[in-house]
């Protein structure tokens, strides 16, 4: 199947990347914990109150705003999900 071939290509890519040091800054390393969170169902969900079931996505955005303000010593922060 085509899906299986895509999975094999991704596996080959992962193996290739383990064999060297990537010096391209825009291709940052993602911590395993973050990678795991990005595989959550939340990744494909809206956080707007207009959509049902968005409570947890909104909660994450609110906490992220608070963390950004604390980290940067800012009075305001805007966080927009991808």
PDB file of C-alpha atoms in Angstrom, residues 6-69:
ATOM      1  CA  UNK A   6       5.335   6.475   3.065  1.00  0.00           C
ATOM      2  CA  UNK A   7       5.948   4.978   6.504  1.00  0.00           C
ATOM      3  CA  UNK A   8       9.075   3.226   5.184  1.00  0.00           C
ATOM      4  CA  UNK A   9      10.356   6.478   3.695  1.00  0.00           C
ATOM      5  CA  UNK A  10       9.837   8.245   7.030  1.00  0.00           C
ATOM      6  CA  UNK A  11      11.652   5.403   8.824  1.00  0.00           C
ATOM      7  CA  UNK A  12      14.598   5.696   6.399  1.00  0.00           C
ATOM      8  CA  UNK A  13      14.678   9.452   6.999  1.00  0.00           C
ATOM      9  CA  UNK A  14      14.738   8.957  10.786  1.00  0.00           C
ATOM     10  CA  UNK A  15      17.588   6.444  10.476  1.00  0.00           C
ATOM     11  CA  UNK A  16      19.500   8.812   8.173  1.00  0.00           C
ATOM     12  CA  UNK A  17      19.129  11.709  10.639  1.00  0.00           C
ATOM     13  CA  UNK A  18      20.536   9.625  13.495  1.00  0.00           C
ATOM     14  CA  UNK A  19      23.770   9.197  11.530  1.00  0.00           C
ATOM     15  CA  UNK A  20      24.952  12.793  11.685  1.00  0.00           C
ATOM     16  CA  UNK A  21      24.709  16.216  13.258  1.00  0.00           C
ATOM     17  CA  UNK A  22      22.237  18.609  11.690  1.00  0.00           C
ATOM     18  CA  UNK A  23      23.695  22.121  11.538  1.00  0.00           C
ATOM     19  CA  UNK A  24      20.615  23.767  10.019  1.00  0.00           C
ATOM     20  CA  UNK A  25      19.157  26.016  12.769  1.00  0.00           C
ATOM     21  CA  UNK A  26      15.648  26.058  11.323  1.00  0.00           C
ATOM     22  CA  UNK A  27      15.463  22.279  11.666  1.00  0.00           C
ATOM     23  CA  UNK A  28      15.555  22.223  15.434  1.00  0.00           C
ATOM     24  CA  UNK A  29      15.510  19.078  17.513  1.00  0.00           C
ATOM     25  CA  UNK A  30      12.154  18.361  19.136  1.00  0.00           C
ATOM     26  CA  UNK A  31      12.258  16.814  22.581  1.00  0.00           C
ATOM     27  CA  UNK A  32      10.495  13.421  22.759  1.00  0.00           C
ATOM     28  CA  UNK A  33       7.984  14.825  25.262  1.00  0.00           C
ATOM     29  CA  UNK A  34       7.024  17.608  22.842  1.00  0.00           C
ATOM     30  CA  UNK A  35       6.855  15.192  19.917  1.00  0.00           C
ATOM     31  CA  UNK A  36       4.492  13.015  21.942  1.00  0.00           C
ATOM     32  CA  UNK A  37       2.244  15.990  22.718  1.00  0.00           C
ATOM     33  CA  UNK A  38       2.188  16.963  19.045  1.00  0.00           C
ATOM     34  CA  UNK A  39       0.789  13.535  18.206  1.00  0.00           C
ATOM     35  CA  UNK A  40      -2.271  14.220  20.372  1.00  0.00           C
ATOM     36  CA  UNK A  41      -5.762  14.623  18.930  1.00  0.00           C
ATOM     37  CA  UNK A  42      -5.582  18.260  20.075  1.00  0.00           C
ATOM     38  CA  UNK A  43      -3.235  19.070  17.193  1.00  0.00           C
ATOM     39  CA  UNK A  44      -6.122  19.042  14.735  1.00  0.00           C
ATOM     40  CA  UNK A  45      -8.609  20.908  16.923  1.00  0.00           C
ATOM     41  CA  UNK A  46      -9.681  24.543  17.071  1.00  0.00           C
ATOM     42  CA  UNK A  47      -9.415  26.428  20.345  1.00  0.00           C
ATOM     43  CA  UNK A  48     -12.153  28.954  19.612  1.00  0.00           C
ATOM     44  CA  UNK A  49     -15.170  28.897  21.898  1.00  0.00           C
ATOM     45  CA  UNK A  50     -17.356  28.696  18.790  1.00  0.00           C
ATOM     46  CA  UNK A  51     -16.430  25.052  18.368  1.00  0.00           C
ATOM     47  CA  UNK A  52     -17.710  22.395  20.724  1.00  0.00           C
ATOM     48  CA  UNK A  53     -15.166  20.363  22.640  1.00  0.00           C
ATOM     49  CA  UNK A  54     -12.494  23.062  22.562  1.00  0.00           C
ATOM     50  CA  UNK A  55     -12.276  23.567  26.324  1.00  0.00           C
ATOM     51  CA  UNK A  56      -8.919  21.845  26.740  1.00  0.00           C
ATOM     52  CA  UNK A  57      -7.339  23.553  23.739  1.00  0.00           C
ATOM     53  CA  UNK A  58      -8.408  26.929  25.172  1.00  0.00           C
ATOM     54  CA  UNK A  59      -7.009  25.973  28.562  1.00  0.00           C
ATOM     55  CA  UNK A  60      -3.653  25.131  26.980  1.00  0.00           C
ATOM     56  CA  UNK A  61      -3.622  28.470  25.125  1.00  0.00           C
ATOM     57  CA  UNK A  62      -4.425  30.381  28.324  1.00  0.00           C
ATOM     58  CA  UNK A  63      -1.640  28.650  30.224  1.00  0.00           C
ATOM     59  CA  UNK A  64       0.765  29.204  27.343  1.00  0.00           C
ATOM     60  CA  UNK A  65      -0.015  32.942  27.365  1.00  0.00           C
ATOM     61  CA  UNK A  66       0.716  33.051  31.105  1.00  0.00           C
ATOM     62  CA  UNK A  67       4.007  31.190  30.586  1.00  0.00           C
ATOM     63  CA  UNK A  68       5.048  33.496  27.719  1.00  0.00           C
ATOM     64  CA  UNK A  69       4.348  36.614  29.801  1.00  0.00           C
TER      65      UNK A  69
END
